[in-house]
């Protein structure tokens, strides 16, 4: 299919467009979106046994449907099922996956459409196993949610109305049937569901509900064209530097007959547009036409924090004779990306070098934004991704148990400077080795890499999530040697053969990595010498948070700890009786990691007393998570250049749930997200107790050195100042260094130094303004004698109904101060922060609510308020 290279006889011309462009010829290709008139129903049961899957006869009637969409959303819209995320409704909706569903619409074939030589029916995505009928003739059997399907239906269309029908047999049954065709399945015990290429998280995950859905989940259309169309445009970045970008526009033209054509590419970021043209002789089939383009002094694309994100547009036109056969626009950002892996004193490096800069990857893992992806809005994408950048992230890992995201998601990452570690969609489970399955995967990789390869944000393609290490799971190591041998060969064929070569062939300038975690078979990644690491010793392994500091990965792609979402989010799926405590049936239904709530409680009790009530538990769980991940994240950053990435698990949620996320399902920031903004600051001050000293590190992601003032104070929780020192430092660029070392003895010798009642405050100041501030406590959390803080607060209107200022002060240390406004929407400049003794802060708050409403709903608490007065806590607060 990709074999035919067009003859190189013809001229490549570069023309400077001086005047206004010639009037555009009418485009020959016609697009008819198939997004209206859809109906759906449950396929009536053919046998009495099948009838058991129907919840109600209602579902057998044709009803309006939305495309793109899914059967769950259509059932919901038609009020045939209750809200899936409410209380324990999930359990009541499991029948849907066992039923067969069908969709239909009428397609109008106009004379103009039928006048074209080719009419393609295109589905950008069908979830998953389905049969497509046009006027009752089977025209397509689809078996992969991640592929695009295109069928020439010219011969099957009749003038006027045509009936288009898509039948989705139960995915559970379809997967089992495909699985029985694999002679190895009996011996490898590979799960039947993995035989059908479908988003793994639909079957439930340790943060997600089980909703195995069906549907036309991506846009569908008719595409009518004459003799040739542009089927893909790739802007290859052969060599990019600030002096010159050597590009190659690869235009793929699909032709149904031989003929001459002219291809032009217009480009240029600002000012005059330039144009490259080429005349070619097309052959029937797929033609690859290349046009070299050099841009001198190009404006480069940088990750957030390192520079701007200019997006270059390349407008491509295909002319056959005088006809404008087709046109397309490709967008990209110009940057060079290298995954640098060089032997060093610790093993082998793993660092992304963008435009020559070794960039420390700071971010979190992204999971699907919803259990029902078609309802995710632009506003949700933007809110979550903007929140990532606002928390000083420059990278996300797009985890492999979901689905390849929409173009919109990648466009936003391009625009915001978020680098993407892009997994192929294979999550945890062992994957089949059947020949047909591999061919299917090869086509999927081709579709997705071709769709996404112009995005500058994608800096690596990765074969899978945790499949490499899954060979040792679930007693697979006890399988007979010949079975294990075959499984490993199949693994290598798919993840170091098919996928690696797809990336190498279709996006050769983008690095490929076989699995996350992996050491590319050189070392086991948990030896910290090579590759990326998932560190689950905290949480799944139940070790203390402090153990993060024992591990020195080259690049961390997962580590995390759970918390509950805030009360407002919990209220969205509960009634009051569900909120008696965290172990009610409904709270447990919204906790998908077995024993998860008990793990949170156990860690809680290691560091803190039992929270005094349900609301306090939610809040304290967020502080627990944030304080724990802070230990890991700061360690990873201090460990630069040995470690060059900190990607914590996980950024977002797909429904309201207790999980490892720092943003809940509604995009609300948990404590961890506010903490992340601090621990991912471009220049971080990080005091650390080591070898009998307090070592004050400064970690800089800046590319230039800077002069700053480092201030270190030792304060009592009650406000006493024991020591206050400042010094000027030269902060080294792209480095982590200790700039000040204070022997612990000097601290313990200070007058009134009771380590359970004092702490260090470190500030890094530029022009007298702190650019990073941090605290260090000298005893374990359990032994900290935090005073009961009574915070004074005053809320005033800056601009009524828009902007407010909250003045907060406390005479004693108030830890993790949390300001909330009940069910009112309010955006706070900061939250979950430490209010230093005797200090005050003015917080800007944006809200559409009135001052009175905000005042009536405002609550200001700090950590000690979460617990009943405790012996260890000295009540030293004042009003
Ligand atoms: C890793 C991830 C996910 C999972 C998370 C928390 O294994 O890849 O599969 O949700 O840990 O358990």
mmCIF file of C-alpha atoms in Angstrom, residues 508-818:
data_model
loop_
_atom_site.group_PDB
_atom_site.id
_atom_site.type_symbol
_atom_site.label_atom_id
_atom_site.label_comp_id
_atom_site.label_asym_id
_atom_site.label_seq_id
_atom_site.Cartn_x
_atom_site.Cartn_y
_atom_site.Cartn_z
ATOM 1 C CA UNK A 508 11.557 8.223 12.391
ATOM 2 C CA UNK A 509 12.587 11.350 14.285
ATOM 3 C CA UNK A 510 10.536 10.412 17.371
ATOM 4 C CA UNK A 511 12.084 8.056 19.952
ATOM 5 C CA UNK A 512 10.462 4.674 20.635
ATOM 6 C CA UNK A 513 10.565 2.776 23.925
ATOM 7 C CA UNK A 514 9.198 -0.784 24.302
ATOM 8 C CA UNK A 515 7.307 -0.557 27.596
ATOM 9 C CA UNK A 516 6.789 1.520 30.690
ATOM 10 C CA UNK A 517 8.579 0.551 32.833
ATOM 11 C CA UNK A 518 11.455 -0.921 30.912
ATOM 12 C CA UNK A 519 15.199 -0.797 30.582
ATOM 13 C CA UNK A 520 15.036 -1.854 26.945
ATOM 14 C CA UNK A 521 16.109 -5.332 28.116
ATOM 15 C CA UNK A 522 19.465 -4.046 29.356
ATOM 16 C CA UNK A 523 18.827 -3.999 33.090
ATOM 17 C CA UNK A 524 15.855 -4.459 35.304
ATOM 18 C CA UNK A 525 14.627 -0.949 35.768
ATOM 19 C CA UNK A 526 14.307 -1.355 39.534
ATOM 20 C CA UNK A 527 18.089 -1.523 39.749
ATOM 21 C CA UNK A 528 17.955 2.203 38.987
ATOM 22 C CA UNK A 529 20.615 1.975 36.338
ATOM 23 C CA UNK A 530 18.745 2.354 33.116
ATOM 24 C CA UNK A 531 15.324 3.098 31.719
ATOM 25 C CA UNK A 532 12.138 4.284 33.422
ATOM 26 C CA UNK A 533 10.601 3.148 36.674
ATOM 27 C CA UNK A 534 7.207 2.701 38.301
ATOM 28 C CA UNK A 535 7.740 2.953 42.045
ATOM 29 C CA UNK A 536 4.826 1.381 43.870
ATOM 30 C CA UNK A 537 6.706 0.526 47.045
ATOM 31 C CA UNK A 538 4.713 3.351 48.619
ATOM 32 C CA UNK A 539 0.996 2.470 48.459
ATOM 33 C CA UNK A 540 0.912 -1.048 46.960
ATOM 34 C CA UNK A 541 4.067 -2.033 48.921
ATOM 35 C CA UNK A 542 2.929 -0.084 52.042
ATOM 36 C CA UNK A 543 6.427 1.236 52.802
ATOM 37 C CA UNK A 544 6.765 4.701 54.394
ATOM 38 C CA UNK A 545 6.829 7.799 52.171
ATOM 39 C CA UNK A 546 10.415 8.408 53.272
ATOM 40 C CA UNK A 547 11.451 5.329 51.282
ATOM 41 C CA UNK A 548 11.048 7.300 48.057
ATOM 42 C CA UNK A 549 14.445 8.691 48.961
ATOM 43 C CA UNK A 550 16.009 5.231 48.814
ATOM 44 C CA UNK A 551 15.283 4.920 45.100
ATOM 45 C CA UNK A 552 17.245 6.597 42.339
ATOM 46 C CA UNK A 553 15.493 5.923 39.030
ATOM 47 C CA UNK A 554 16.807 7.454 35.823
ATOM 48 C CA UNK A 555 13.285 8.571 34.949
ATOM 49 C CA UNK A 556 10.185 8.031 37.072
ATOM 50 C CA UNK A 557 6.999 7.415 35.079
ATOM 51 C CA UNK A 558 4.688 6.374 37.949
ATOM 52 C CA UNK A 559 4.526 6.786 41.723
ATOM 53 C CA UNK A 560 1.534 7.815 43.702
ATOM 54 C CA UNK A 561 -0.783 7.778 46.659
ATOM 55 C CA UNK A 562 -4.555 8.050 46.845
ATOM 56 C CA UNK A 563 -6.837 10.622 48.414
ATOM 57 C CA UNK A 564 -10.526 11.358 48.484
ATOM 58 C CA UNK A 565 -12.006 14.138 46.390
ATOM 59 C CA UNK A 566 -13.372 17.179 48.235
ATOM 60 C CA UNK A 567 -16.775 17.149 49.911
ATOM 61 C CA UNK A 568 -18.551 18.916 47.066
ATOM 62 C CA UNK A 569 -17.464 16.176 44.678
ATOM 63 C CA UNK A 570 -18.407 13.415 47.126
ATOM 64 C CA UNK A 571 -21.825 15.020 47.493
ATOM 65 C CA UNK A 572 -22.351 14.718 43.740
ATOM 66 C CA UNK A 573 -22.679 10.930 44.017
ATOM 67 C CA UNK A 574 -23.907 10.351 47.587
ATOM 68 C CA UNK A 575 -26.836 10.927 49.915
ATOM 69 C CA UNK A 576 -26.157 11.874 53.572
ATOM 70 C CA UNK A 577 -26.219 8.273 54.882
ATOM 71 C CA UNK A 578 -23.449 7.334 52.429
ATOM 72 C CA UNK A 579 -21.259 9.888 54.141
ATOM 73 C CA UNK A 580 -21.370 8.269 57.581
ATOM 74 C CA UNK A 581 -17.738 7.234 57.105
ATOM 75 C CA UNK A 582 -15.337 6.160 54.362
ATOM 76 C CA UNK A 583 -16.411 2.507 54.571
ATOM 77 C CA UNK A 584 -20.103 2.828 53.655
ATOM 78 C CA UNK A 585 -21.142 0.678 50.637
ATOM 79 C CA UNK A 586 -21.362 3.703 48.348
ATOM 80 C CA UNK A 587 -17.972 5.098 49.402
ATOM 81 C CA UNK A 588 -16.514 1.648 48.786
ATOM 82 C CA UNK A 589 -18.234 1.508 45.377
ATOM 83 C CA UNK A 590 -16.281 4.663 44.531
ATOM 84 C CA UNK A 591 -12.972 3.116 45.593
ATOM 85 C CA UNK A 592 -11.709 0.667 42.986
ATOM 86 C CA UNK A 593 -8.443 -0.423 44.540
ATOM 87 C CA UNK A 594 -9.168 -3.354 46.792
ATOM 88 C CA UNK A 595 -8.496 -2.250 50.390
ATOM 89 C CA UNK A 596 -7.762 1.285 49.128
ATOM 90 C CA UNK A 597 -9.682 3.081 51.858
ATOM 91 C CA UNK A 598 -7.998 0.943 54.494
ATOM 92 C CA UNK A 599 -4.589 1.763 52.991
ATOM 93 C CA UNK A 600 -5.359 5.485 53.233
ATOM 94 C CA UNK A 601 -6.485 5.047 56.844
ATOM 95 C CA UNK A 602 -3.399 2.996 57.745
ATOM 96 C CA UNK A 603 -0.989 5.567 56.327
ATOM 97 C CA UNK A 604 -3.060 8.300 57.977
ATOM 98 C CA UNK A 605 -2.624 6.721 61.369
ATOM 99 C CA UNK A 606 1.133 6.428 60.874
ATOM 100 C CA UNK A 607 1.414 10.221 60.613
ATOM 101 C CA UNK A 608 -1.680 11.694 62.254
ATOM 102 C CA UNK A 609 -4.421 10.942 64.756
ATOM 103 C CA UNK A 610 -7.748 9.600 63.487
ATOM 104 C CA UNK A 611 -9.579 12.455 61.706
ATOM 105 C CA UNK A 612 -12.531 13.500 63.803
ATOM 106 C CA UNK A 613 -15.305 13.087 61.205
ATOM 107 C CA UNK A 614 -16.008 12.249 57.573
ATOM 108 C CA UNK A 615 -15.363 15.767 56.224
ATOM 109 C CA UNK A 616 -12.091 15.959 58.146
ATOM 110 C CA UNK A 617 -11.064 12.587 56.740
ATOM 111 C CA UNK A 618 -11.526 13.808 53.166
ATOM 112 C CA UNK A 619 -9.453 16.911 53.834
ATOM 113 C CA UNK A 620 -6.730 15.119 55.844
ATOM 114 C CA UNK A 621 -6.449 12.422 53.139
ATOM 115 C CA UNK A 622 -5.591 15.127 50.620
ATOM 116 C CA UNK A 623 -2.937 16.604 52.899
ATOM 117 C CA UNK A 624 -1.538 13.106 53.536
ATOM 118 C CA UNK A 625 -1.273 12.460 49.788
ATOM 119 C CA UNK A 626 0.232 15.858 49.027
ATOM 120 C CA UNK A 627 2.833 15.677 51.808
ATOM 121 C CA UNK A 628 3.800 12.162 50.719
ATOM 122 C CA UNK A 629 4.209 12.908 47.015
ATOM 123 C CA UNK A 630 6.122 16.083 47.906
ATOM 124 C CA UNK A 631 8.771 13.858 49.501
ATOM 125 C CA UNK A 632 9.076 11.807 46.325
ATOM 126 C CA UNK A 633 8.955 14.706 43.864
ATOM 127 C CA UNK A 634 11.541 16.842 45.668
ATOM 128 C CA UNK A 635 13.843 13.845 45.994
ATOM 129 C CA UNK A 636 13.611 13.199 42.247
ATOM 130 C CA UNK A 637 14.319 16.826 41.435
ATOM 131 C CA UNK A 638 17.231 17.049 43.869
ATOM 132 C CA UNK A 639 18.572 13.902 42.237
ATOM 133 C CA UNK A 640 19.081 15.615 38.891
ATOM 134 C CA UNK A 641 20.977 14.757 36.623
ATOM 135 C CA UNK A 642 20.870 11.135 37.759
ATOM 136 C CA UNK A 643 17.071 11.327 37.625
ATOM 137 C CA UNK A 644 15.625 13.345 34.753
ATOM 138 C CA UNK A 645 11.877 12.937 35.174
ATOM 139 C CA UNK A 646 9.136 12.926 37.776
ATOM 140 C CA UNK A 647 5.777 11.816 36.450
ATOM 141 C CA UNK A 648 3.430 11.047 39.305
ATOM 142 C CA UNK A 649 0.389 8.838 39.096
ATOM 143 C CA UNK A 650 -2.113 10.387 38.214
ATOM 144 C CA UNK A 651 -3.298 13.752 36.914
ATOM 145 C CA UNK A 652 -7.051 13.315 36.453
ATOM 146 C CA UNK A 653 -10.089 11.089 37.045
ATOM 147 C CA UNK A 654 -12.687 9.554 34.716
ATOM 148 C CA UNK A 655 -15.492 9.699 37.340
ATOM 149 C CA UNK A 656 -15.858 10.902 40.927
ATOM 150 C CA UNK A 657 -13.774 8.477 43.006
ATOM 151 C CA UNK A 658 -11.084 8.041 45.643
ATOM 152 C CA UNK A 659 -7.905 7.804 43.574
ATOM 153 C CA UNK A 660 -4.292 8.828 43.061
ATOM 154 C CA UNK A 661 -5.325 11.918 41.047
ATOM 155 C CA UNK A 662 -4.419 15.508 41.838
ATOM 156 C CA UNK A 663 -7.418 16.860 39.890
ATOM 157 C CA UNK A 664 -10.777 15.282 40.548
ATOM 158 C CA UNK A 665 -13.381 14.351 37.929
ATOM 159 C CA UNK A 666 -14.712 17.913 37.924
ATOM 160 C CA UNK A 667 -11.201 19.314 37.455
ATOM 161 C CA UNK A 668 -11.103 20.585 41.044
ATOM 162 C CA UNK A 669 -7.632 20.903 42.444
ATOM 163 C CA UNK A 670 -6.845 18.555 45.284
ATOM 164 C CA UNK A 671 -4.189 19.550 47.842
ATOM 165 C CA UNK A 672 -1.620 17.655 45.753
ATOM 166 C CA UNK A 673 -2.131 19.921 42.771
ATOM 167 C CA UNK A 674 -1.384 23.038 44.846
ATOM 168 C CA UNK A 675 1.626 21.264 46.330
ATOM 169 C CA UNK A 676 2.741 20.257 42.813
ATOM 170 C CA UNK A 677 2.773 23.898 41.752
ATOM 171 C CA UNK A 678 5.312 24.444 44.555
ATOM 172 C CA UNK A 679 7.441 21.313 44.156
ATOM 173 C CA UNK A 680 7.538 21.705 40.370
ATOM 174 C CA UNK A 681 8.478 25.421 40.551
ATOM 175 C CA UNK A 682 11.030 26.300 37.847
ATOM 176 C CA UNK A 683 13.530 27.081 40.586
ATOM 177 C CA UNK A 684 12.933 25.063 43.739
ATOM 178 C CA UNK A 685 14.422 25.504 47.178
ATOM 179 C CA UNK A 686 14.407 22.154 48.929
ATOM 180 C CA UNK A 687 15.843 21.816 52.440
ATOM 181 C CA UNK A 688 16.728 18.244 53.320
ATOM 182 C CA UNK A 689 18.020 16.485 56.422
ATOM 183 C CA UNK A 690 20.988 14.309 55.539
ATOM 184 C CA UNK A 691 24.070 13.043 57.340
ATOM 185 C CA UNK A 692 23.467 15.103 60.467
ATOM 186 C CA UNK A 693 22.948 18.320 58.513
ATOM 187 C CA UNK A 694 20.265 20.363 56.905
ATOM 188 C CA UNK A 695 21.348 20.620 53.297
ATOM 189 C CA UNK A 696 19.591 23.414 51.455
ATOM 190 C CA UNK A 697 19.299 22.508 47.780
ATOM 191 C CA UNK A 698 18.286 24.739 44.961
ATOM 192 C CA UNK A 699 17.161 22.958 41.812
ATOM 193 C CA UNK A 700 17.019 25.127 38.703
ATOM 194 C CA UNK A 701 15.320 24.365 35.397
ATOM 195 C CA UNK A 702 16.484 27.711 34.070
ATOM 196 C CA UNK A 703 18.924 27.690 31.175
ATOM 197 C CA UNK A 704 20.861 30.689 32.501
ATOM 198 C CA UNK A 705 22.549 31.269 35.864
ATOM 199 C CA UNK A 706 20.797 33.645 38.242
ATOM 200 C CA UNK A 707 21.592 35.585 41.362
ATOM 201 C CA UNK A 708 19.246 35.083 44.300
ATOM 202 C CA UNK A 709 19.046 35.504 48.049
ATOM 203 C CA UNK A 710 18.713 32.375 50.109
ATOM 204 C CA UNK A 711 17.057 33.042 53.450
ATOM 205 C CA UNK A 712 16.880 30.358 56.107
ATOM 206 C CA UNK A 713 14.914 30.891 59.300
ATOM 207 C CA UNK A 714 14.408 28.626 62.257
ATOM 208 C CA UNK A 715 11.033 29.417 63.777
ATOM 209 C CA UNK A 716 9.001 28.093 66.661
ATOM 210 C CA UNK A 717 5.473 26.925 65.864
ATOM 211 C CA UNK A 718 4.446 29.665 68.279
ATOM 212 C CA UNK A 719 6.155 32.349 66.246
ATOM 213 C CA UNK A 720 9.465 32.652 68.084
ATOM 214 C CA UNK A 721 12.377 33.428 65.800
ATOM 215 C CA UNK A 722 15.395 31.309 66.734
ATOM 216 C CA UNK A 723 17.612 32.137 63.789
ATOM 217 C CA UNK A 724 17.357 34.165 60.573
ATOM 218 C CA UNK A 725 20.149 34.150 57.990
ATOM 219 C CA UNK A 726 20.421 35.261 54.398
ATOM 220 C CA UNK A 727 23.101 34.917 51.790
ATOM 221 C CA UNK A 728 23.484 35.731 48.135
ATOM 222 C CA UNK A 729 23.918 32.752 45.856
ATOM 223 C CA UNK A 730 24.647 32.173 42.174
ATOM 224 C CA UNK A 731 22.119 29.566 41.094
ATOM 225 C CA UNK A 732 23.623 27.234 38.491
ATOM 226 C CA UNK A 733 21.474 26.600 35.410
ATOM 227 C CA UNK A 734 19.899 23.190 34.738
ATOM 228 C CA UNK A 735 21.309 21.804 37.964
ATOM 229 C CA UNK A 736 20.599 20.656 41.493
ATOM 230 C CA UNK A 737 23.114 21.770 44.110
ATOM 231 C CA UNK A 738 23.473 22.252 47.831
ATOM 232 C CA UNK A 739 24.047 25.958 48.492
ATOM 233 C CA UNK A 740 24.066 25.903 52.276
ATOM 234 C CA UNK A 741 24.712 23.229 54.897
ATOM 235 C CA UNK A 742 23.676 23.713 58.505
ATOM 236 C CA UNK A 743 24.826 21.097 61.030
ATOM 237 C CA UNK A 744 21.851 19.776 63.001
ATOM 238 C CA UNK A 745 23.923 20.409 66.125
ATOM 239 C CA UNK A 746 23.795 24.143 65.402
ATOM 240 C CA UNK A 747 20.027 23.880 65.389
ATOM 241 C CA UNK A 748 19.638 21.751 68.489
ATOM 242 C CA UNK A 749 22.003 24.112 70.320
ATOM 243 C CA UNK A 750 19.830 27.135 69.625
ATOM 244 C CA UNK A 751 18.172 28.495 72.775
ATOM 245 C CA UNK A 752 14.658 27.001 73.212
ATOM 246 C CA UNK A 753 15.200 24.502 70.419
ATOM 247 C CA UNK A 754 12.629 21.800 71.024
ATOM 248 C CA UNK A 755 12.668 19.847 67.757
ATOM 249 C CA UNK A 756 9.005 18.894 68.067
ATOM 250 C CA UNK A 757 8.030 22.565 68.146
ATOM 251 C CA UNK A 758 10.332 24.271 65.671
ATOM 252 C CA UNK A 759 10.860 24.185 61.912
ATOM 253 C CA UNK A 760 12.988 25.664 59.175
ATOM 254 C CA UNK A 761 11.607 28.085 56.611
ATOM 255 C CA UNK A 762 13.642 28.513 53.449
ATOM 256 C CA UNK A 763 12.974 31.237 50.910
ATOM 257 C CA UNK A 764 14.660 31.911 47.633
ATOM 258 C CA UNK A 765 14.248 35.574 46.755
ATOM 259 C CA UNK A 766 14.855 37.501 43.579
ATOM 260 C CA UNK A 767 14.410 41.274 43.839
ATOM 261 C CA UNK A 768 13.112 40.697 47.356
ATOM 262 C CA UNK A 769 10.261 38.525 46.102
ATOM 263 C CA UNK A 770 10.175 34.827 46.992
ATOM 264 C CA UNK A 771 10.270 32.622 43.891
ATOM 265 C CA UNK A 772 10.232 29.437 45.963
ATOM 266 C CA UNK A 773 9.558 28.841 49.657
ATOM 267 C CA UNK A 774 9.671 25.621 51.579
ATOM 268 C CA UNK A 775 9.605 24.257 55.111
ATOM 269 C CA UNK A 776 11.449 21.475 56.887
ATOM 270 C CA UNK A 777 10.294 19.774 60.051
ATOM 271 C CA UNK A 778 12.804 18.005 62.225
ATOM 272 C CA UNK A 779 10.721 15.188 63.691
ATOM 273 C CA UNK A 780 8.291 12.665 62.192
ATOM 274 C CA UNK A 781 4.791 14.067 61.695
ATOM 275 C CA UNK A 782 3.494 12.043 64.646
ATOM 276 C CA UNK A 783 5.892 13.850 66.985
ATOM 277 C CA UNK A 784 5.209 17.370 65.758
ATOM 278 C CA UNK A 785 3.496 19.317 68.518
ATOM 279 C CA UNK A 786 1.374 21.505 66.292
ATOM 280 C CA UNK A 787 -0.576 24.153 68.166
ATOM 281 C CA UNK A 788 -4.302 24.425 67.610
ATOM 282 C CA UNK A 789 -4.337 27.292 65.134
ATOM 283 C CA UNK A 790 -7.119 29.832 65.167
ATOM 284 C CA UNK A 791 -6.977 31.674 61.901
ATOM 285 C CA UNK A 792 -8.455 35.134 61.574
ATOM 286 C CA UNK A 793 -9.997 35.864 58.217
ATOM 287 C CA UNK A 794 -11.456 38.843 56.451
ATOM 288 C CA UNK A 795 -13.067 38.667 53.038
ATOM 289 C CA UNK A 796 -13.498 41.879 51.056
ATOM 290 C CA UNK A 797 -14.663 42.679 47.562
ATOM 291 C CA UNK A 798 -12.117 43.950 45.127
ATOM 292 C CA UNK A 799 -14.696 44.048 42.391
ATOM 293 C CA UNK A 800 -18.051 42.738 43.546
ATOM 294 C CA UNK A 801 -19.203 39.575 41.804
ATOM 295 C CA UNK A 802 -15.790 39.034 40.282
ATOM 296 C CA UNK A 803 -12.751 39.440 42.435
ATOM 297 C CA UNK A 804 -12.266 39.263 46.178
ATOM 298 C CA UNK A 805 -9.418 39.366 48.636
ATOM 299 C CA UNK A 806 -9.177 37.095 51.635
ATOM 300 C CA UNK A 807 -6.898 38.292 54.393
ATOM 301 C CA UNK A 808 -5.677 35.462 56.631
ATOM 302 C CA UNK A 809 -3.466 35.555 59.686
ATOM 303 C CA UNK A 810 -2.528 33.282 62.539
ATOM 304 C CA UNK A 811 -0.288 33.956 65.526
ATOM 305 C CA UNK A 812 0.886 30.319 65.437
ATOM 306 C CA UNK A 813 1.828 28.007 62.585
ATOM 307 C CA UNK A 814 -1.270 26.855 60.685
ATOM 308 C CA UNK A 815 -0.423 23.877 58.461
ATOM 309 C CA UNK A 816 -2.096 23.132 55.144
ATOM 310 C CA UNK A 817 -4.671 25.895 55.431
ATOM 311 C CA UNK A 818 -7.768 24.991 53.440
#
